[in-house]
Every structure is written in structure tokens, then in C-alpha cells.
Amino acid sequence: MLGSNHIVDYSDEDFGVTAMGYVKNDMMNLQERGYDHSDKIVCAGCFGDPFLKNYIKKHGEYGSCSFCKDSNGKARYKKVMPLEKLMPVIMNVINRDYLDAHVALPWDSETKSLLGDTFDPWDFVTDELNQYLECENGKVLLALENILPFEDRCSRYEFSRRQEEIDLQEWNKFCYLVQTSKLSAEQIVTECYRKRASHNLKEIRTTMERIISYLEELNMTERIRPEDTIFRCGTHIGQDFDKKYDIPVIPATLMGTAPPLLTNHNRMSEKGDMMFYGAFKENVAVVEIGAEKDQILTTAKFHTNKIFKVLNLSTLNRCSLPSLFDVEQEEKRSAWFFLMEFMRNISMPVSDFDDKIKEYKPTQVFTKFIQRKTAMAGIVYPSSKFGVTNDQFGVNGERCVVLFVTNRDCIEEEDTSDLSRKQLIMEPNPVQRVVK
């Protein structure tokens, strides 16, 4: 019961009425705020959560922690904060995500128990809440349990879904809608913005715009500069290219973006859609094209003619999960969870050709949306073939890139660059070798 740890001396008969009034008001205040009094002092070392650590360091004062001591058993002098002062930050999470189980859950008269998963006071602190607190000191957890109401709790999401779960369900529906549509990716993006657009097309548009807002929220953009090297590999040229094509050297138009008649379905583009695929490392470019033994592999280096602003999906691996206790980052946290699952979906390898046509369409629509409705020049994404595991994607940071550059905009170094267009300049003399 709130206030049970707070003792007031009102033995003086003349002070009795005032003391009783004080106790009543104090109990009401404690009930309203949701936690009791405590004389315990905590420091940043009591918690592993980065936000709580920084909060104590920023708002605390120098003093001694009630729990952390040096090797001689003496309290360490550091930035500390009364546990009571930290509680509003913790209560934001408890009040937002958890409910009194006896109020929120129905009672089963047959089993004589609540219908749903519940946490008793100790399990709530040590198991449920501590997965976010990241506290390794049992005495700190005990102090926290003592300050909270003695009641069973349940998750607010026992019978509802978190925002990232809702978003993922909408993405799955989006995938179904585009995979069953007879329209091309280009047509879907065009038609979903018309006033007469069908309900399904409007849902596709809403999902795309939500994903874009999440990407902007996490600032997932990058600039590719003219000094950056992009590798592109191919096995279509062969060593007899001079006789086959009647040309003395390999031109940029042959090594760069394929013309419409020679393009096939790819992860980010449909058959006939001109886009440039490359990688920032030669070995990644080689692995991505799936070159077989004894094939003649041709590798070229390209540079952009100006700064290209691109969407960088690979940065999500390096983005830390926003703290549950940072209420200002709540939307970013939901976005992070959704985008992690989204990235796993679009980065998984697809082997069968018929499956590719179906499985690639959601990412093809997504890419076309980026191309037509944003100022981005392309997308950087984790390699689907280099270092992928069941639990992670692009674990070693290997990245690929798709750029919205046409065949005619792949040019030679001696050509005059048109800065009004997005162009790729190929270095002379692409290298050829036999795949071992």
C-alpha cells in the first residue's frame, strides 16, 4: 500500500488533528503519483540503460550512492540522485505500458485466476521492468519494489498491439496488395496519387508515406560524393568483346546500367526499368552477381558526376535502439522496431526466379516510390548475399547501392558531364579475370 513506508509522529494530542490531515494528504499524493517515499540514493552505475545513466549524470549532484561501493566497502563519491527523483522517469513507462491486473483483466471463476499474463510485484521489477532498466544490483531492484504499490500488473498490450506491430501488419498487407496487383510498380506509384485511386491503392500510398516518415525520423540518408568509388561487375562481356561488339575498349554504356531490353527483374527494379546496381567494395560486387567458376568477370569503377543524396537503409544496423524511458523518442523506438523487421524482409535472399518476380515486387514499388516521390538519387542497402544470418542482415556492414541512373547517363571520363542530370563516370580500362 502506498505510503506504508512513510512514518509521521503525531503523538502530541494538540497536533493530532493536523498530523492526521497531513497523513491523509500525503497518502493521497502518494496514490496519485504512484510510488512511495524512499531515502535511497542511486547513481548512473546502478543502471545499464543509457538514458537513465545520462539522466542521472545530467540532473544529479555529487554525493554517495546507497548501493555502489569501492573495494574497501566505502561509498563512492559521484553524480547521484534520490531514487524518488528518478521515479517520475520510470513511472512514465509503467503508467504508459502497464495496468493493474485486477482492474484490467477478467476473472475466470473456474480456474479462479485472472485471464491473461500477470506479474507479481517482485517479478514485475526483476523480470519485466529490469529488461529495460538493465540493473545488476539486486538491492536496487528491492528498493524499487518497496517503493512501488504492492499489486499485480499486466501489459497494456495484453489485448492490443504495439504501434510497430500495427505497422508490420500494414506492411504485410501492402505486400499482398502489390503482389496481387496487375499494375507495374511504376503504375502503382502513379495511380495511388490520383483522386480516383481505389481503396487498395490509397492503402499502398499510406503505407509508403509512413515508411518514409520513419526513415526521415531516423535521418537515414547519406551523400555519395564524386571521390567515392562504386564497383560494378558483369559476366556478359567476355574476353572477345572487341570482336563481339566491334569496339576497341569496353564503354561505360556496356558496363553501366543495362538498357531496357536487357534488364530483368531485380530486387529494386522491374524488368525493363533502368537502374544502376553496384557496391562499395569489389568483393561484394562479385558476390552479388553470383559469378560462377571459369566465367570471365569484368569489373569497372564508377564515380558520380556530383553529390548524390541517397536513402541509406544500411545505417539501421548502426542505430541504437532508443531507450524505453526516453518519452521524446517513443516514435523513434517504434520506427526502429518496424524498420528492423522491414529490413530483414527486403534483404532476405530469393533463389527461385519465379519467386523473385513475386517477392521482389514490394521492394520494387518501394524503390519506385523513392525515385518518383522524393529527391533521393538512389538507395544504399545491406547485401543479401554477404554475411547474412537468420537473426541479422548485413552483419559485417557490406553494402550495395542502386542508383536512378539510365544507360545513356553512364559516361566516360573524357565525356562532358551534364550537372543537370545524375550521371556516373567510368574509370578507363575495366579489369577482366577468370572466376576461380
Coordinates of C-alpha atoms in Angstrom, one line a residue:
M1 CA 0.0 0.0 0.0
L2 CA 1.4 3.4 -1.0
G3 CA 2.7 5.4 2.0
S4 CA 3.3 2.4 4.2
N5 CA 7.0 3.2 4.5
H6 CA 6.4 6.8 5.5
I7 CA 6.0 7.3 9.3
V8 CA 4.8 10.6 10.8
D9 CA 5.0 11.2 14.5
Y10 CA 1.7 12.8 15.7
S11 CA 1.7 11.6 19.3
D12 CA 1.2 15.2 20.6
E13 CA -2.5 15.4 21.2
D14 CA -2.6 19.1 20.2
F15 CA -1.0 18.2 16.9
G16 CA -3.2 15.2 16.3
V17 CA -5.8 16.7 14.0
T18 CA -3.1 18.5 11.9
A19 CA -1.0 15.3 11.7
M20 CA -3.9 13.2 10.6
G21 CA -4.7 15.7 7.9
Y22 CA -1.1 15.7 6.8
V23 CA -1.1 11.9 6.7
K24 CA -4.3 11.9 4.6
N25 CA -2.9 14.4 2.2
D26 CA 0.4 12.6 1.9
M27 CA -1.4 9.3 1.2
M28 CA -3.5 10.9 -1.5
N29 CA -0.4 12.5 -3.1
L30 CA 1.5 9.2 -3.0
Q31 CA -1.5 7.4 -4.5
E32 CA -1.7 10.0 -7.3
R33 CA 2.0 9.8 -8.2
G34 CA 2.1 6.0 -7.9
Y35 CA 5.1 5.4 -5.7
D36 CA 6.2 5.7 -2.1
H37 CA 8.9 7.6 -0.2
S38 CA 12.4 6.3 -0.2
D39 CA 15.7 7.5 1.4
K40 CA 17.8 5.6 -1.1
I41 CA 20.3 7.3 -3.4
V42 CA 21.2 5.9 -6.9
C43 CA 24.0 6.6 -9.3
A44 CA 24.5 6.1 -13.1
G45 CA 26.3 2.8 -12.3
C46 CA 23.1 1.3 -10.8
F47 CA 21.5 1.1 -14.3
G48 CA 22.6 -0.1 -17.7
D49 CA 20.0 1.8 -19.7
P50 CA 21.9 4.7 -21.5
F51 CA 19.0 7.2 -21.0
L52 CA 18.8 6.6 -17.2
K53 CA 22.6 6.9 -16.9
N54 CA 22.7 10.2 -18.8
Y55 CA 19.7 11.5 -16.9
I56 CA 21.4 10.9 -13.5
K57 CA 24.6 12.4 -14.8
K58 CA 22.9 15.5 -16.2
H59 CA 20.4 16.2 -13.3
G60 CA 22.2 14.6 -10.3
E61 CA 24.6 16.1 -7.8
Y62 CA 27.8 14.8 -6.4
G63 CA 27.4 12.5 -3.4
S64 CA 27.4 8.9 -2.3
C65 CA 25.3 6.1 -3.8
S66 CA 23.4 3.9 -1.4
F67 CA 24.4 0.8 -3.3
C68 CA 27.7 1.3 -5.1
K69 CA 30.9 1.0 -3.0
D70 CA 34.6 0.6 -3.8
S71 CA 36.8 -2.4 -3.0
N72 CA 37.2 -1.1 0.6
G73 CA 33.4 -1.0 1.2
K74 CA 33.3 2.7 1.2
A75 CA 30.6 4.6 -0.7
R76 CA 31.9 6.2 -4.0
Y77 CA 31.6 9.9 -4.4
K78 CA 30.0 10.6 -7.8
K79 CA 26.9 12.1 -9.5
V80 CA 23.9 10.7 -7.7
M81 CA 20.2 11.2 -7.4
P82 CA 17.5 10.3 -4.9
L83 CA 15.5 7.3 -6.1
E84 CA 12.3 9.3 -5.6
K85 CA 13.6 12.0 -8.0
L86 CA 14.3 9.3 -10.7
M87 CA 10.9 7.7 -10.2
P88 CA 8.9 10.0 -12.5
V89 CA 11.0 8.9 -15.4
I90 CA 10.4 5.2 -14.6
M91 CA 6.7 5.8 -13.9
N92 CA 6.2 7.3 -17.3
V93 CA 6.9 3.8 -18.7
I94 CA 4.9 1.9 -16.0
N95 CA 1.8 4.2 -16.5
R96 CA 2.1 4.0 -20.3
D97 CA 2.7 0.3 -20.8
Y98 CA 1.2 -1.5 -17.7
L99 CA -2.1 -1.7 -15.9
D100 CA -3.4 -3.0 -12.6
A101 CA -4.1 -6.6 -13.5
H102 CA -7.1 -6.9 -11.2
V103 CA -8.7 -4.0 -12.9
A104 CA -7.8 -4.7 -16.5
L105 CA -8.2 -8.5 -16.7
P106 CA -11.4 -10.6 -16.4
W107 CA -11.7 -13.2 -13.7
D108 CA -12.1 -16.9 -14.5
S109 CA -14.4 -18.4 -11.9
E110 CA -13.5 -21.9 -13.0
T111 CA -9.7 -21.6 -12.6
K112 CA -10.1 -18.9 -10.0
S113 CA -7.4 -16.8 -11.7
L114 CA -7.2 -13.8 -14.0
L115 CA -7.4 -14.4 -17.7
G116 CA -4.1 -13.2 -19.0
D117 CA -0.4 -13.0 -18.2
T118 CA 0.3 -11.2 -15.0
F119 CA 3.4 -10.1 -13.0
D120 CA 3.5 -10.2 -9.2
P121 CA 5.3 -7.2 -7.6
W122 CA 8.8 -8.9 -7.5
D123 CA 8.6 -10.5 -10.9
F124 CA 7.4 -7.2 -12.4
V125 CA 10.5 -5.4 -11.2
T126 CA 13.2 -8.1 -11.6
D127 CA 12.0 -9.7 -14.8
E128 CA 9.7 -7.4 -16.7
L129 CA 10.9 -3.9 -15.9
N130 CA 14.6 -4.8 -15.5
Q131 CA 14.9 -5.9 -19.1
Y132 CA 14.8 -2.2 -19.8
L133 CA 16.5 -0.9 -16.6
E134 CA 19.4 -3.3 -17.1
C135 CA 20.2 -3.3 -13.3
E136 CA 22.5 -6.0 -12.0
N137 CA 22.3 -5.0 -8.3
G138 CA 19.5 -6.9 -6.5
K139 CA 19.4 -4.3 -3.7
V140 CA 18.5 -1.6 -6.1
L141 CA 15.7 -3.7 -7.5
L142 CA 14.5 -4.5 -4.0
A143 CA 14.4 -0.8 -3.2
L144 CA 12.4 -0.2 -6.4
E145 CA 10.0 -2.9 -5.5
N146 CA 9.5 -1.4 -2.0
I147 CA 8.7 2.0 -3.4
L148 CA 6.0 0.7 -5.9
P149 CA 2.5 -0.3 -5.0
F150 CA 2.1 -3.9 -3.9
E151 CA -0.1 -5.1 -6.8
D152 CA -0.1 -7.5 -9.7
R153 CA 0.3 -5.9 -13.1
C154 CA -0.3 -6.8 -16.7
S155 CA 0.9 -5.4 -20.0
R156 CA -1.3 -2.8 -21.6
Y157 CA -0.7 -4.8 -24.8
E158 CA -2.2 -8.0 -23.4
F159 CA -5.2 -7.5 -25.7
S160 CA -3.9 -4.8 -28.0
R161 CA -1.0 -4.3 -30.3
R162 CA 2.1 -2.0 -30.2
Q163 CA 2.5 0.5 -32.9
E164 CA 5.3 -1.4 -34.6
E165 CA 3.1 -4.5 -34.7
I166 CA 0.4 -2.5 -36.4
D167 CA 2.9 -1.1 -38.8
L168 CA 4.2 -4.5 -39.7
Q169 CA 0.8 -5.9 -40.2
E170 CA 0.1 -3.0 -42.6
W171 CA 3.4 -3.7 -44.4
N172 CA 2.3 -7.4 -44.8
K173 CA -1.0 -6.2 -46.3
F174 CA 0.9 -3.8 -48.5
C175 CA 3.0 -6.8 -49.8
Y176 CA -0.2 -8.7 -50.5
L177 CA -1.8 -5.8 -52.3
V178 CA 1.1 -5.1 -54.6
Q179 CA 1.9 -8.8 -55.3
T180 CA -1.7 -9.4 -56.4
S181 CA -2.0 -6.2 -58.4
K182 CA -1.8 -6.5 -62.2
L183 CA -0.2 -3.0 -62.3
S184 CA 3.5 -2.4 -62.7
A185 CA 5.5 -0.7 -59.9
E186 CA 5.5 2.5 -62.0
Q187 CA 1.7 2.3 -62.5
I188 CA 1.0 1.6 -58.8
V189 CA 3.0 4.7 -57.7
T190 CA 1.4 6.9 -60.3
E191 CA -2.2 5.7 -59.8
C192 CA -2.1 5.7 -56.0
Y193 CA -1.8 9.5 -56.1
R194 CA -4.8 10.1 -58.3
K195 CA -8.0 11.4 -56.8
R196 CA -9.9 8.4 -58.2
A197 CA -7.5 5.9 -56.7
S198 CA -9.1 2.8 -55.3
H199 CA -9.1 2.0 -51.6
N200 CA -6.3 -0.5 -52.0
L201 CA -4.1 2.0 -53.8
K202 CA -4.7 4.5 -51.1
E203 CA -3.7 2.0 -48.5
I204 CA -0.5 1.4 -50.5
R205 CA 0.2 5.1 -50.6
T206 CA -0.4 5.4 -46.8
T207 CA 2.0 2.6 -46.0
M208 CA 4.7 4.1 -48.2
E209 CA 4.4 7.5 -46.7
R210 CA 4.5 6.1 -43.2
I211 CA 7.8 4.3 -44.0
I212 CA 9.2 7.4 -45.5
S213 CA 8.3 9.4 -42.3
Y214 CA 10.0 6.7 -40.2
L215 CA 13.2 6.9 -42.4
E216 CA 13.2 10.7 -42.1
E217 CA 12.7 10.4 -38.3
L218 CA 15.8 8.3 -38.0
N219 CA 17.7 10.5 -40.5
M220 CA 18.6 7.6 -42.7
T221 CA 20.3 9.5 -45.6
E222 CA 23.8 9.6 -47.0
R223 CA 25.7 11.6 -49.6
I224 CA 27.7 9.8 -52.2
R225 CA 30.5 12.2 -53.4
P226 CA 32.4 12.2 -56.7
E227 CA 35.5 10.9 -55.0
D228 CA 33.7 7.8 -53.8
T229 CA 34.2 4.6 -55.8
I230 CA 31.4 2.4 -56.8
F231 CA 32.2 -1.1 -58.2
R232 CA 30.1 -2.9 -60.8
C233 CA 30.8 -6.4 -62.1
G234 CA 29.5 -8.3 -65.0
T235 CA 29.9 -11.6 -66.8
H236 CA 28.1 -10.6 -70.0
I237 CA 31.1 -9.1 -71.9
G238 CA 33.7 -11.8 -72.3
Q239 CA 37.3 -11.5 -73.4
D240 CA 36.4 -11.3 -77.1
F241 CA 34.4 -8.1 -76.7
D242 CA 36.4 -6.3 -79.4
K243 CA 35.2 -8.8 -82.0
K244 CA 31.8 -9.4 -80.5
Y245 CA 30.9 -5.8 -80.3
D246 CA 33.4 -4.4 -82.8
I247 CA 34.8 -1.9 -80.3
P248 CA 38.4 -1.5 -79.1
V249 CA 37.6 -0.8 -75.5
I250 CA 34.8 -1.6 -73.1
P251 CA 32.5 1.5 -73.0
A252 CA 30.6 2.8 -69.9
T253 CA 27.2 2.1 -71.6
L254 CA 28.2 -1.6 -71.8
M255 CA 29.4 -1.8 -68.2
G256 CA 26.9 0.6 -66.6
T257 CA 23.1 0.5 -66.4
A258 CA 21.6 -2.1 -68.7
P259 CA 19.3 -0.7 -71.5
P260 CA 15.6 -1.5 -71.1
L261 CA 15.6 -4.6 -73.4
L262 CA 18.3 -6.3 -71.4
T263 CA 17.1 -5.6 -67.9
N264 CA 15.4 -8.3 -65.9
H265 CA 13.6 -8.4 -62.6
N266 CA 15.8 -7.3 -59.7
R267 CA 15.4 -6.6 -56.0
M268 CA 14.7 -2.9 -56.6
S269 CA 13.6 -2.7 -60.2
E270 CA 11.2 -4.4 -62.6
K271 CA 12.0 -5.9 -66.0
G272 CA 12.7 -3.0 -68.4
D273 CA 13.4 -0.5 -65.7
M274 CA 16.8 1.1 -65.9
M275 CA 18.7 1.3 -62.6
F276 CA 22.4 1.0 -61.8
Y277 CA 23.4 -1.7 -59.3
G278 CA 26.8 -1.6 -57.6
A279 CA 28.7 -2.0 -54.4
F280 CA 31.3 0.0 -52.4
K281 CA 33.7 -3.0 -52.3
E282 CA 34.8 -5.1 -55.2
N283 CA 34.4 -8.4 -53.4
V284 CA 30.8 -7.5 -52.5
A285 CA 30.0 -6.6 -56.2
V286 CA 31.5 -10.0 -57.2
V287 CA 29.4 -12.0 -54.7
E288 CA 26.2 -10.1 -55.6
I289 CA 26.2 -11.1 -59.2
G290 CA 26.7 -14.7 -58.4
A291 CA 29.6 -15.3 -60.8
E292 CA 30.3 -19.0 -61.5
K293 CA 33.7 -20.7 -61.8
D294 CA 35.6 -20.2 -65.1
Q295 CA 33.3 -17.3 -66.1
I296 CA 35.0 -14.1 -67.4
L297 CA 34.4 -11.5 -64.8
T298 CA 34.7 -7.8 -65.8
T299 CA 34.9 -5.2 -63.0
A300 CA 34.6 -1.4 -63.5
K301 CA 34.9 1.6 -61.2
F302 CA 32.4 4.4 -61.3
H303 CA 32.1 7.8 -59.7
T304 CA 29.2 10.2 -59.5
N305 CA 29.3 13.5 -61.5
K306 CA 28.0 15.4 -58.4
I307 CA 26.9 14.7 -54.9
F308 CA 24.1 12.2 -54.8
K309 CA 21.8 12.2 -51.8
V310 CA 20.6 8.7 -51.2
L311 CA 18.5 6.8 -48.7
N312 CA 20.7 4.6 -46.6
L313 CA 18.9 1.6 -45.2
S314 CA 22.1 0.0 -44.0
T315 CA 22.6 2.6 -41.2
L316 CA 19.8 0.9 -39.2
N317 CA 22.3 -1.7 -38.1
R318 CA 24.4 1.1 -36.5
C319 CA 21.4 3.0 -35.0
S320 CA 21.0 2.1 -31.3
L321 CA 17.5 1.3 -30.1
P322 CA 16.0 4.4 -28.4
S323 CA 15.5 3.9 -24.6
L324 CA 12.1 3.0 -23.4
F325 CA 12.4 5.7 -20.8
D326 CA 13.0 8.5 -23.2
V327 CA 9.4 9.5 -23.9
E328 CA 10.5 12.0 -26.6
Q329 CA 12.0 9.1 -28.6
E330 CA 8.9 6.9 -28.3
E331 CA 8.0 7.2 -32.0
K332 CA 11.6 6.6 -33.0
R333 CA 11.6 3.4 -30.9
S334 CA 8.5 2.1 -32.7
A335 CA 10.0 3.1 -36.0
W336 CA 13.3 1.3 -35.1
F337 CA 11.5 -2.0 -34.3
F338 CA 9.4 -1.8 -37.5
L339 CA 12.3 -0.9 -39.8
M340 CA 14.5 -3.7 -38.4
E341 CA 11.8 -6.2 -39.4
F342 CA 11.2 -4.4 -42.6
M343 CA 14.9 -4.6 -43.5
R344 CA 15.0 -8.3 -42.7
N345 CA 12.1 -8.8 -45.1
I346 CA 13.6 -6.9 -48.0
S347 CA 17.2 -8.2 -47.5
M348 CA 16.5 -11.9 -47.5
P349 CA 17.9 -13.9 -50.4
V350 CA 15.5 -15.2 -53.0
S351 CA 16.8 -18.1 -55.1
D352 CA 13.9 -19.3 -57.4
F353 CA 13.3 -17.0 -60.4
D354 CA 9.5 -17.3 -60.3
D355 CA 9.7 -16.4 -56.6
K356 CA 11.8 -13.3 -57.4
I357 CA 9.1 -11.9 -59.6
K358 CA 6.6 -12.1 -56.7
E359 CA 8.9 -11.4 -53.7
Y360 CA 10.7 -8.5 -55.3
K361 CA 7.6 -6.5 -56.2
P362 CA 7.1 -4.9 -52.8
T363 CA 10.7 -3.6 -52.8
Q364 CA 10.3 -2.6 -56.5
V365 CA 7.2 -0.5 -55.6
F366 CA 9.1 0.9 -52.6
T367 CA 12.1 1.9 -54.7
K368 CA 9.9 3.4 -57.4
F369 CA 8.2 5.4 -54.7
I370 CA 11.6 6.8 -53.6
Q371 CA 12.5 7.6 -57.1
R372 CA 9.3 9.4 -58.1
K373 CA 8.2 11.0 -54.8
T374 CA 11.4 12.0 -53.1
A375 CA 14.6 13.9 -54.0
M376 CA 16.7 10.8 -53.4
A377 CA 19.1 9.6 -56.2
G378 CA 19.1 6.0 -55.0
I379 CA 19.2 3.6 -52.1
V380 CA 22.0 2.0 -50.2
Y381 CA 21.0 -1.3 -48.7
P382 CA 22.7 -4.3 -46.9
S383 CA 23.9 -7.1 -49.1
S384 CA 21.6 -10.0 -49.2
K385 CA 24.3 -12.5 -50.1
F386 CA 27.3 -11.3 -48.0
G387 CA 27.2 -12.1 -44.3
V388 CA 23.5 -12.7 -43.7
T389 CA 22.4 -14.9 -40.8
N390 CA 18.9 -15.9 -39.6
D391 CA 18.9 -13.2 -36.9
Q392 CA 20.7 -10.3 -38.6
F393 CA 21.2 -8.9 -42.0
G394 CA 24.4 -7.3 -43.4
V395 CA 26.1 -8.2 -40.1
N396 CA 29.5 -7.2 -41.4
G397 CA 28.3 -3.9 -42.8
E398 CA 28.7 -4.9 -46.5
R399 CA 26.6 -2.6 -48.6
C400 CA 25.1 -2.4 -52.1
V401 CA 23.6 0.5 -53.9
V402 CA 21.0 1.1 -56.5
L403 CA 21.1 4.5 -58.3
F404 CA 18.5 6.0 -60.5
V405 CA 20.8 6.5 -63.5
T406 CA 19.9 5.5 -67.0
N407 CA 22.1 3.8 -69.6
R408 CA 22.9 6.9 -71.5
D409 CA 24.0 8.6 -68.3
C410 CA 26.8 6.2 -67.8
I411 CA 29.7 8.1 -69.4
E412 CA 33.4 8.0 -70.0
E413 CA 36.0 10.3 -68.2
E414 CA 36.6 12.2 -71.5
D415 CA 32.9 12.9 -71.9
T416 CA 31.4 16.2 -70.8
S417 CA 29.4 15.8 -67.7
D418 CA 25.9 17.3 -67.5
L419 CA 25.4 18.5 -64.0
S420 CA 21.6 18.9 -64.6
R421 CA 21.5 15.1 -64.8
K422 CA 22.5 12.3 -62.5
Q423 CA 25.4 10.6 -64.2
L424 CA 28.1 8.0 -63.5
I425 CA 31.6 8.4 -64.8
M426 CA 33.5 5.1 -65.5
E427 CA 37.3 4.9 -65.0
P428 CA 39.2 3.7 -68.1
N429 CA 40.1 0.1 -68.7
P430 CA 37.8 -2.2 -66.7
V431 CA 39.6 -5.2 -65.3
Q432 CA 38.9 -8.7 -66.6
R433 CA 39.7 -12.0 -64.9
V434 CA 38.6 -15.7 -64.8
V435 CA 36.5 -16.6 -61.8
K436 CA 38.3 -19.2 -59.7

